[in-house]
Coordinates of C-alpha atoms in Angstrom, one line a residue:
Chain A
M1 CA 48.1 -1.9 55.6
K2 CA 48.9 -0.4 52.2
T3 CA 47.6 -3.6 50.6
K4 CA 44.4 -3.4 52.6
T5 CA 43.9 0.2 51.6
A6 CA 44.5 -0.7 48.0
I7 CA 42.0 -3.5 48.1
M8 CA 39.4 -1.4 49.8
T9 CA 39.8 1.3 47.2
L10 CA 39.5 -1.2 44.4
V11 CA 36.3 -2.6 45.9
I12 CA 34.8 0.9 46.3
L13 CA 35.7 1.7 42.7
L14 CA 34.1 -1.5 41.5
I15 CA 30.9 -0.8 43.4
A16 CA 30.8 2.7 42.1
L17 CA 31.2 1.4 38.5
F18 CA 28.5 -1.1 39.1
F19 CA 26.0 1.6 40.0
M20 CA 27.2 3.9 37.2
F21 CA 26.6 1.2 34.6
P22 CA 23.8 -0.9 36.0
I23 CA 23.3 -4.3 34.4
K24 CA 20.0 -4.5 32.7
A25 CA 18.3 -7.8 32.9
M26 CA 16.7 -8.5 29.5
A27 CA 13.4 -10.3 29.6
Y28 CA 13.7 -13.5 27.6
V29 CA 11.4 -13.6 24.5
K30 CA 11.1 -17.1 23.0
T31 CA 11.1 -15.7 19.4
G32 CA 14.1 -13.4 19.9
H33 CA 12.0 -10.5 18.9
D34 CA 10.4 -8.3 21.6
D35 CA 7.2 -7.5 19.7
F36 CA 6.3 -11.1 18.8
M37 CA 5.2 -13.6 21.5
E38 CA 5.1 -16.4 19.0
I39 CA 6.1 -16.9 15.4
T40 CA 4.9 -20.0 13.5
F41 CA 6.1 -20.8 10.0
V42 CA 3.8 -22.1 7.3
N43 CA 6.5 -24.5 6.2
K44 CA 7.2 -26.6 9.2
K45 CA 10.8 -27.1 8.1
D46 CA 11.7 -23.4 8.6
K47 CA 13.1 -22.2 11.9
L48 CA 13.7 -19.0 13.7
L49 CA 17.3 -18.0 14.3
I50 CA 16.9 -18.5 18.0
N51 CA 15.9 -22.1 17.4
R52 CA 18.9 -22.9 15.3
S53 CA 21.7 -24.9 16.9
I54 CA 25.3 -23.8 16.9
S55 CA 26.2 -26.5 14.4
E56 CA 23.5 -25.3 12.0
I57 CA 24.9 -21.8 12.2
E58 CA 28.4 -23.0 11.6
E59 CA 27.1 -25.1 8.6
G60 CA 25.7 -21.9 7.2
Y61 CA 29.1 -20.1 7.5
K62 CA 30.8 -23.1 5.8
K63 CA 28.4 -22.7 2.8
I64 CA 29.8 -19.2 2.2
S65 CA 32.7 -20.9 0.4
D66 CA 33.9 -18.3 -2.2
K67 CA 35.9 -15.4 -0.8
K68 CA 35.5 -11.9 -1.9
I69 CA 38.1 -9.1 -2.2
F70 CA 35.8 -6.5 -0.5
G71 CA 32.3 -6.7 0.9
W72 CA 29.8 -9.0 2.3
K73 CA 28.9 -12.5 1.4
T74 CA 25.7 -14.2 2.7
Y75 CA 24.1 -17.6 3.1
Y76 CA 20.4 -17.4 3.6
F77 CA 18.5 -19.8 5.9
N78 CA 15.1 -18.2 5.0
V79 CA 14.1 -15.7 2.4
N80 CA 10.7 -14.2 2.9
S81 CA 9.4 -17.4 4.5
E82 CA 5.7 -17.1 5.3
A83 CA 4.8 -17.1 9.0
T84 CA 2.0 -16.2 11.3
Y85 CA 2.6 -14.4 14.6
I86 CA 1.0 -13.5 17.9
G87 CA 2.0 -10.1 18.9
D88 CA 1.5 -7.6 21.7
I89 CA -1.6 -7.0 23.9
L90 CA -2.6 -3.5 23.0
L91 CA -5.1 -2.9 25.7
S92 CA -6.2 -4.6 28.9
R93 CA -8.8 -3.1 31.2
S94 CA -10.6 -4.6 34.1
N95 CA -13.8 -3.6 35.7
R96 CA -14.1 -4.9 39.2
T97 CA -17.1 -2.7 40.1
S98 CA -20.8 -3.5 39.9
N99 CA -21.4 -0.9 37.2
P100 CA -20.4 -0.9 33.5
F101 CA -18.2 1.8 32.2
V102 CA -17.1 3.1 28.9
I103 CA -13.6 3.8 27.7
N104 CA -12.4 5.5 24.5
Y105 CA -9.5 3.8 22.8
K106 CA -7.5 5.0 19.8
V107 CA -5.6 2.6 17.5
E108 CA -2.9 4.1 15.3
E109 CA -1.1 1.7 12.9
S110 CA 1.8 3.9 12.5
T111 CA 2.8 3.5 16.1
F112 CA 3.5 -0.2 15.6
K113 CA 6.8 -1.7 14.4
D114 CA 6.4 -3.3 11.0
K115 CA 9.9 -4.8 11.0
S116 CA 11.9 -6.5 13.6
Y117 CA 15.6 -7.4 13.5
R118 CA 17.7 -9.8 15.4
I119 CA 21.5 -9.6 15.0
N120 CA 24.2 -11.7 16.5
G121 CA 27.9 -11.4 16.1
S122 CA 29.7 -8.5 14.5
V123 CA 27.3 -7.9 11.7
S124 CA 27.0 -4.4 12.8
A125 CA 28.1 -2.4 9.9
K126 CA 25.4 -1.2 7.6
I127 CA 22.8 -3.7 6.4
T128 CA 20.7 -2.4 3.6
F129 CA 17.7 -4.2 2.3
G130 CA 16.8 -3.1 -1.2
G131 CA 13.4 -1.5 -1.6
S132 CA 13.2 -0.8 2.1
K133 CA 13.7 2.5 3.9
S134 CA 14.7 0.8 7.1
K135 CA 18.5 0.6 7.5
I136 CA 20.4 -1.1 10.2
E137 CA 24.1 -1.7 10.4
G138 CA 25.7 -4.0 7.8
S139 CA 25.7 -4.5 4.0
I140 CA 24.4 -7.6 2.4
S141 CA 24.4 -9.2 -1.0
P142 CA 22.5 -7.1 -3.6
T143 CA 20.8 -10.2 -5.0
F144 CA 18.7 -10.4 -1.8
G145 CA 17.9 -6.7 -2.0
G146 CA 16.7 -7.3 -5.6
Y147 CA 14.5 -10.2 -4.5
Y148 CA 12.9 -8.1 -1.7
E149 CA 12.2 -5.2 -4.0
N150 CA 10.0 -7.4 -6.2
R151 CA 7.3 -7.6 -3.4
N152 CA 4.8 -4.8 -3.8
T153 CA 4.2 -3.2 -0.5
H154 CA 3.4 0.3 0.7
N155 CA 2.7 1.9 4.0
K156 CA -0.8 3.0 4.9
E157 CA -1.8 5.1 7.9
E158 CA -4.7 3.7 9.8
T159 CA -6.3 5.4 12.8
T160 CA -9.5 4.5 14.5
E161 CA -11.1 5.5 17.7
F162 CA -13.7 3.4 19.4
K163 CA -15.8 3.2 22.5
L164 CA -15.5 0.0 24.6
N165 CA -18.2 -0.9 27.1
I166 CA -16.7 -2.9 30.0
M167 CA -19.3 -4.9 31.9
P168 CA -19.1 -5.4 35.7
H169 CA -16.5 -7.9 36.8
T170 CA -15.0 -8.4 33.4
K171 CA -11.7 -7.7 31.7
I172 CA -11.3 -6.5 28.1
T173 CA -8.2 -7.4 26.1
L174 CA -7.3 -6.1 22.6
R175 CA -4.6 -8.2 21.0
I176 CA -2.8 -8.5 17.7
S177 CA -1.9 -11.5 15.6
G178 CA -1.0 -11.5 11.9
D179 CA 1.0 -12.6 8.9
A180 CA 4.7 -11.9 8.4
Y181 CA 7.7 -12.8 6.3
V182 CA 10.9 -13.9 7.9
T183 CA 14.4 -13.6 6.3
S184 CA 17.5 -14.8 8.1
G185 CA 21.1 -15.8 7.3
V186 CA 24.7 -15.6 8.1
S187 CA 27.1 -13.1 6.6
K188 CA 30.8 -12.5 6.4
Y189 CA 32.7 -9.3 5.6
Y190 CA 35.9 -9.5 3.5
F191 CA 38.7 -7.1 3.2
L192 CA 41.4 -8.0 0.7
G193 CA 40.1 -11.5 0.8
L194 CA 40.3 -11.8 4.6
C195 CA 37.2 -12.3 6.7
L196 CA 37.2 -9.5 9.2
R197 CA 33.7 -9.8 10.5
K198 CA 30.9 -12.3 10.6
G199 CA 27.5 -12.7 12.3
E200 CA 23.9 -14.0 12.1
W201 CA 20.8 -11.9 11.5
E202 CA 17.1 -12.2 11.1
R203 CA 14.4 -9.8 10.0
V204 CA 10.6 -10.2 10.5
D205 CA 8.4 -8.1 8.1
V206 CA 4.9 -7.7 9.2
E207 CA 2.4 -7.8 6.3
T208 CA -1.0 -7.9 8.0
M209 CA -2.2 -7.2 11.5
Y210 CA -5.4 -8.8 12.8
Y211 CA -7.1 -7.2 15.8
E212 CA -9.2 -9.2 18.3
L213 CA -11.3 -8.2 21.2
V214 CA -11.7 -10.7 24.1
E215 CA -13.8 -10.3 27.3
E216 CA -13.1 -12.5 30.3
S217 CA -14.6 -12.7 33.8
V218 CA -12.6 -11.4 36.7
E219 CA -13.4 -11.9 40.4
Chain B
M1 CA 40.6 59.5 -18.1
I2 CA 41.7 56.1 -16.9
K3 CA 39.5 56.6 -13.8
K4 CA 36.5 57.3 -16.1
I5 CA 37.2 54.1 -18.1
K6 CA 37.4 52.1 -14.8
D7 CA 34.1 53.6 -13.6
K8 CA 32.4 52.8 -16.8
R9 CA 33.7 49.2 -16.6
L10 CA 32.5 48.9 -13.1
T11 CA 29.0 50.2 -14.0
L12 CA 28.8 47.8 -16.9
S13 CA 29.9 44.8 -14.7
V14 CA 27.2 45.7 -12.2
I15 CA 24.5 46.0 -14.9
V16 CA 25.6 42.6 -16.4
I17 CA 25.4 40.9 -13.0
L18 CA 22.0 42.4 -12.3
V19 CA 20.7 41.2 -15.6
L20 CA 22.1 37.7 -15.1
I21 CA 20.5 37.5 -11.7
S22 CA 17.1 38.6 -13.1
I23 CA 17.3 36.0 -15.9
I24 CA 18.2 33.3 -13.4
F25 CA 15.3 34.4 -11.2
L26 CA 12.9 34.4 -14.2
V27 CA 14.1 30.9 -15.3
I28 CA 13.5 29.5 -11.8
K29 CA 10.1 31.1 -11.5
L30 CA 9.0 29.9 -14.9
S31 CA 10.3 26.3 -14.4
K32 CA 8.4 26.2 -11.1
N33 CA 5.2 27.3 -12.9
N34 CA 5.6 24.5 -15.3
K35 CA 5.7 21.8 -12.6
V36 CA 2.9 19.3 -12.6
M37 CA 1.2 18.3 -9.4
K38 CA -0.2 14.8 -9.1
I39 CA -2.6 13.7 -6.4
T40 CA -4.0 10.2 -5.6
T41 CA -5.4 8.3 -2.7
V42 CA -6.3 4.7 -1.9
K43 CA -10.1 4.3 -2.3
K44 CA -11.7 2.6 0.7
S45 CA -14.8 2.6 2.8
Y46 CA -14.9 5.2 5.6
D47 CA -17.5 4.3 8.2
F48 CA -18.6 6.0 11.4
V49 CA -21.1 5.3 14.1
S50 CA -21.5 7.9 16.8
L51 CA -24.0 9.8 19.0
V52 CA -25.9 12.6 17.4
D53 CA -23.9 15.4 18.9
D54 CA -20.5 13.7 18.7
V55 CA -17.9 15.0 16.2
E56 CA -16.1 12.4 14.2
E57 CA -12.7 12.7 12.6
L58 CA -12.2 11.7 9.0
I59 CA -8.6 11.0 8.0
V60 CA -7.8 10.7 4.3
P61 CA -4.3 9.7 3.3
M62 CA -3.3 11.6 0.1
Y63 CA -0.3 10.8 -2.0
I64 CA 1.2 13.8 -3.7
N65 CA 4.3 13.9 -6.0
I66 CA 5.6 17.2 -4.6
D67 CA 6.6 18.3 -1.1
D68 CA 5.6 21.9 -1.5
G69 CA 2.5 23.5 -3.1
F70 CA -0.7 25.3 -2.2
I71 CA -2.6 22.1 -1.5
L72 CA -0.3 21.2 1.4
K73 CA -1.1 24.2 3.5
K74 CA -4.3 24.2 5.6
E75 CA -4.8 28.0 5.2
N76 CA -5.1 27.6 1.4
I77 CA -8.2 25.4 1.7
N78 CA -11.2 27.6 2.0
R79 CA -13.9 24.9 2.2
A80 CA -14.1 21.1 2.2
F81 CA -17.0 18.8 1.3
I82 CA -17.9 15.2 0.8
T83 CA -20.1 14.9 -2.2
D84 CA -21.3 12.3 -4.6
E85 CA -20.2 12.5 -8.2
D86 CA -23.1 14.8 -9.4
E87 CA -22.9 16.9 -6.2
I88 CA -26.6 16.3 -5.5
N89 CA -25.7 15.2 -1.9
I90 CA -23.2 17.4 -0.2
M91 CA -21.8 17.2 3.3
K92 CA -19.7 20.1 4.6
I93 CA -16.6 19.1 6.6
D94 CA -14.0 21.2 8.4
I95 CA -10.3 20.9 7.7
N96 CA -8.4 20.2 10.9
D97 CA -4.8 19.5 10.0
I98 CA -2.5 18.3 7.2
E99 CA 0.2 16.0 8.6
K100 CA 3.2 14.8 6.6
T101 CA 3.8 11.2 7.5
G102 CA 7.3 10.8 6.0
H103 CA 6.1 7.7 4.1
I104 CA 6.9 7.6 0.4
A105 CA 5.0 5.4 -2.1
K106 CA 6.3 4.5 -5.5
I107 CA 3.5 4.8 -8.1
D108 CA 4.2 4.3 -11.8
D109 CA 7.9 4.8 -11.1
E110 CA 7.4 8.1 -9.4
N111 CA 7.7 9.0 -5.7
Y112 CA 4.6 10.2 -3.9
F113 CA 4.7 11.7 -0.4
C114 CA 2.0 10.7 2.0
Y115 CA 0.0 13.4 3.8
L116 CA -2.9 12.8 6.2
Y117 CA -5.7 15.2 5.6
K118 CA -7.8 15.4 8.8
F119 CA -11.3 16.7 8.9
N120 CA -14.0 17.1 11.5
I121 CA -17.5 15.8 10.7
S122 CA -20.3 17.5 12.6
Q123 CA -23.1 15.8 10.7
K124 CA -26.2 15.2 12.8
D125 CA -28.1 12.8 10.6
K126 CA -27.3 9.5 8.9
I127 CA -25.9 10.0 5.4
I128 CA -24.4 7.6 2.9
F129 CA -22.1 8.3 -0.1
K130 CA -21.7 5.1 -2.0
N131 CA -19.3 6.8 -4.4
A132 CA -17.7 9.6 -2.3
F133 CA -15.6 12.5 -3.5
L134 CA -13.5 14.8 -1.4
R135 CA -13.9 18.3 -2.7
L136 CA -11.4 21.0 -1.6
D137 CA -12.1 24.6 -2.6
C138 CA -8.8 26.5 -2.7
N139 CA -7.8 29.9 -4.1
K140 CA -5.6 28.4 -6.9
A141 CA -7.8 25.5 -7.9
N142 CA -10.6 23.2 -6.7
I143 CA -9.6 19.6 -6.1
K144 CA -12.1 16.8 -6.4
I145 CA -10.9 13.3 -5.7
N146 CA -12.8 9.9 -5.4
I147 CA -12.0 8.5 -2.0
G148 CA -14.3 5.4 -2.0
S149 CA -17.4 5.4 0.1
V150 CA -18.5 7.2 3.3
T151 CA -21.2 6.0 5.7
I152 CA -22.2 8.2 8.7
N153 CA -24.5 6.5 11.2
K154 CA -25.9 8.7 13.9
I155 CA -27.6 7.1 16.9
D156 CA -29.3 8.2 20.1
S157 CA -27.7 5.5 22.3
F158 CA -25.2 2.6 21.9
D159 CA -27.4 0.3 23.9
N160 CA -31.0 1.0 24.8
S161 CA -31.4 -2.2 26.7
N162 CA -28.8 -1.1 29.3
G163 CA -26.6 -4.2 29.1
Y164 CA -29.0 -7.1 28.3
I165 CA -26.3 -8.4 25.9
S166 CA -22.6 -7.9 25.8
I167 CA -19.9 -8.7 23.2
T168 CA -17.3 -11.1 24.6
N169 CA -15.4 -11.6 21.4
L170 CA -14.9 -9.7 18.2
K171 CA -12.7 -10.4 15.3
G172 CA -12.7 -10.5 11.5
I173 CA -12.1 -13.3 9.1
I174 CA -9.7 -11.8 6.5
N175 CA -8.9 -13.5 3.2
T176 CA -7.4 -12.4 -0.1
V177 CA -9.6 -11.2 -2.9
K178 CA -8.5 -12.0 -6.4
S179 CA -9.5 -9.4 -9.1
S180 CA -11.3 -10.9 -12.0
N181 CA -9.9 -8.5 -14.6
D182 CA -6.3 -8.7 -13.7
I183 CA -5.0 -11.9 -12.0
N184 CA -1.9 -10.0 -10.8
I185 CA -3.9 -7.7 -8.5
S186 CA -5.0 -9.1 -5.2
K187 CA -6.0 -7.5 -2.0
K188 CA -7.1 -8.5 1.5
D189 CA -10.6 -7.9 2.7
I190 CA -12.9 -8.9 5.5
F191 CA -15.0 -11.9 4.5
G192 CA -16.8 -12.4 7.8
I193 CA -17.1 -11.4 11.4
V194 CA -17.0 -13.6 14.5
L195 CA -18.9 -12.3 17.5
G196 CA -19.1 -13.8 21.0
I197 CA -22.5 -12.7 22.4
K198 CA -23.6 -13.1 26.0
N199 CA -27.1 -12.7 27.4
N200 CA -26.7 -10.9 30.7
S201 CA -30.4 -10.7 31.4
K202 CA -32.7 -13.2 33.2
Q203 CA -34.9 -13.6 30.1
K204 CA -34.6 -15.5 26.8
L205 CA -33.6 -13.1 24.0
S206 CA -33.9 -13.5 20.2
I207 CA -31.5 -11.7 18.0
T208 CA -33.3 -10.7 14.8
K209 CA -30.5 -8.8 13.0
I210 CA -26.7 -8.4 13.0
A211 CA -25.5 -6.0 10.3
P212 CA -22.3 -4.1 9.5
L213 CA -22.7 -0.4 9.4
D214 CA -21.1 0.0 6.0
C215 CA -23.0 0.7 2.8
N216 CA -20.9 -1.8 0.9
Y217 CA -22.6 -4.9 2.3
Y218 CA -25.9 -6.6 1.8
E219 CA -27.9 -8.0 4.7
S220 CA -26.5 -11.4 5.4
F221 CA -27.7 -12.3 8.9
Y222 CA -29.8 -15.2 7.5
E223 CA -26.5 -16.9 6.3
G224 CA -24.8 -16.6 9.7
K225 CA -24.4 -19.6 12.0
I226 CA -23.4 -20.5 15.5
I227 CA -19.9 -22.0 15.8
D228 CA -18.3 -24.0 18.6
T229 CA -14.8 -22.5 18.4
I230 CA -13.3 -19.2 17.2
P231 CA -11.4 -19.7 14.0
E232 CA -8.1 -17.9 13.2
S233 CA -8.4 -14.5 11.5
N234 CA -6.7 -15.7 8.3
E235 CA -8.6 -19.0 8.0
N236 CA -10.2 -19.8 4.7
M237 CA -13.8 -18.7 4.8
T238 CA -15.0 -21.5 2.5
N239 CA -13.5 -24.0 5.0
I240 CA -15.2 -22.4 8.0
L241 CA -18.6 -22.2 6.3
G242 CA -18.5 -25.7 4.7
Y243 CA -19.6 -24.4 1.3
E244 CA -18.2 -22.1 -1.4
Y245 CA -18.1 -18.5 -0.1
E246 CA -19.0 -15.8 -2.7
Y247 CA -17.3 -12.5 -2.1
F248 CA -19.6 -10.5 -4.4
Y249 CA -23.1 -11.7 -3.7
G250 CA -25.1 -10.0 -6.4
N251 CA -28.7 -9.7 -5.0
G252 CA -29.2 -9.6 -1.3
I253 CA -32.1 -11.8 0.1
I254 CA -33.6 -10.9 3.4
D255 CA -35.0 -13.7 5.5
N256 CA -37.3 -12.0 8.0
E257 CA -37.9 -15.3 9.9
K258 CA -34.3 -15.7 11.0
K259 CA -33.9 -15.6 14.8
L260 CA -31.0 -16.5 17.0
Q261 CA -32.2 -17.5 20.5
I262 CA -30.0 -17.1 23.5
D263 CA -31.0 -18.3 26.9
A264 CA -30.5 -16.3 30.1
D265 CA -26.7 -16.2 31.1
E266 CA -25.8 -18.1 27.9
K267 CA -22.9 -17.2 25.6
I268 CA -22.7 -18.1 21.9
Y269 CA -20.2 -17.6 19.1
F270 CA -21.7 -16.4 15.9
L271 CA -20.1 -16.2 12.4
L272 CA -21.6 -13.6 10.1
P273 CA -20.4 -14.0 6.5
L274 CA -20.3 -10.6 4.7
K275 CA -21.8 -10.1 1.3
K276 CA -20.1 -7.3 -0.8
I277 CA -21.9 -4.9 -3.1
S278 CA -18.9 -2.8 -4.2
K279 CA -15.2 -3.2 -4.5
Y280 CA -14.1 -0.8 -1.8
S281 CA -12.2 -2.5 1.0
S282 CA -13.6 -2.1 4.5
N283 CA -11.3 -2.7 7.4
S284 CA -13.1 -0.7 10.1
F285 CA -16.8 -0.4 10.7
G286 CA -19.5 -0.5 13.4
I287 CA -22.1 -3.2 13.9
M288 CA -25.8 -3.1 14.8
I289 CA -27.5 -5.8 16.7
E290 CA -31.3 -5.9 17.0
F291 CA -32.9 -8.3 19.5
I292 CA -36.2 -9.0 21.2
E293 CA -37.1 -9.9 24.7
E294 CA -39.1 -13.1 24.2
K295 CA -41.4 -12.5 27.2
T296 CA -42.5 -9.0 26.4
N297 CA -41.7 -8.9 22.6
K298 CA -40.0 -5.6 23.3
K299 CA -37.4 -4.7 20.6
F300 CA -33.9 -3.4 21.5
E301 CA -30.9 -2.2 19.5
M302 CA -27.2 -2.3 20.4
Y303 CA -24.4 -0.7 18.5
I304 CA -20.7 -1.6 18.4
D305 CA -18.5 1.4 17.7
D306 CA -16.3 1.3 14.5
F307 CA -13.8 -1.5 15.2
L308 CA -10.5 -1.8 13.3
F309 CA -10.5 -5.4 12.1
F310 CA -7.2 -5.5 10.3
T311 CA -4.5 -3.5 8.5
T312 CA -2.2 -4.7 5.8
R313 CA 0.7 -3.5 3.7
A314 CA 0.1 -6.2 1.1
D315 CA -2.3 -4.7 -1.3
N316 CA -1.7 -4.1 -4.9
E317 CA -3.8 -1.0 -5.4
E318 CA -5.1 0.7 -8.5
Y319 CA -4.5 4.4 -8.4
D320 CA -6.5 7.1 -10.1
I321 CA -4.1 10.0 -10.4
L322 CA -5.3 13.6 -10.7
I323 CA -3.0 15.9 -12.5
Y324 CA -2.8 19.7 -12.1
E325 CA -0.5 21.7 -14.3
N326 CA 1.1 25.0 -13.5
Y327 CA 0.0 24.9 -9.9

């Protein structure tokens, strides 16, 4: 009886915990970055982190051969590798009526992400990329930061508002594609010569966004 | 006696402290007055197409080396204008807001804060400033800065044919321009436009003109061609055209005989190469399409609102910096 009560209590507690911390089902994105539907490298030999096998990742760790007393050591798979991407659909409106109608749409560049990070493992202390204001967790080799700083970039604010005429039985879609640079690697963190943490990471820097308007028929 | 000496010492201490505070205050005030304010912007083409009574918003990003100062407060700006260099043509605009973006640009090893200056344009007629200056009349100083070009197109209607044609596809072909004076400077610009055009009417139509509503381009409809597939936005323009593409054309030639015929219910893809007059980058502008109904020879006009073709962080810009001392 006591055992039954104990089991029942445990089950109720587990159910309660389940509802307190619901499991979120993450939609799978084939690039590993939510904002990019597709990323294609200019050099066909380059790969996204998500497409690298476990053996390739392990090979990267092995190439971090020399130890350090304190700090991070990194092996880079890609450094600012040129790529093109297909991004989000910004707008999709259908007109299933027999009359055209007009909508106003405002595009603001500052609302879009211009960097995307993917991190696996325990690379979750501060990562600082030289020349960039964006900081995520983890510190990486300063030589990389120095390389990145040589690229001249600056942020510009772009806002435009335009009217769209949607014809009867059609759908209008506004979508983004563009050019980006991808950097990825594996890193190890040493403390007194011992590797305490390691992990893989990838960063996608958007350089240019192209906007395209497409109209399709709908029934 | 001792008490008198102590009182004297106390008074002396208070006087010394007051004098020191005054000196420190004066030093701070004088050092502030000796600060130099530097202002710059990225020169570009600002283009608008709208109905006569519509109010447009002009947003000019300004980079300023200080984060305080009279120029950063809307109430300090008494009047604002867009003018040409000689101030022969002047358009009054209304300051709406000054927004700090949080972005910082490094120019000549100095940090500049980015502010968006937002203005309302109530202009009723078409006006063009090929070399436009933003003039801000303030109490402390007048600021006049070259912002590029401004084209205001005012129209009665976006489509006076009521839907005879519709745009099924619209995108830009964006390539990199190499500066001829300095090979290290390169920037992206729009080399051409791809339009999908559908004839929704029951008549054959002839398109006689497709033109960007931007004063920095020549007429180039005669050089356009029908294409079978839509190219990628970053595809090389020379490869698409099949001949060497010239970014700066020189002299525009208008071929009045050019017509693009579209049958009833037909859809075509048209590539319009753009021919540049000036060096100002354009990434957003409207388009005008003029066409004729073959049967009646009646002329129609359709306008596409200013469309944002691309944005980029890759440009190496040249900055003209305005310096104001003792602001």
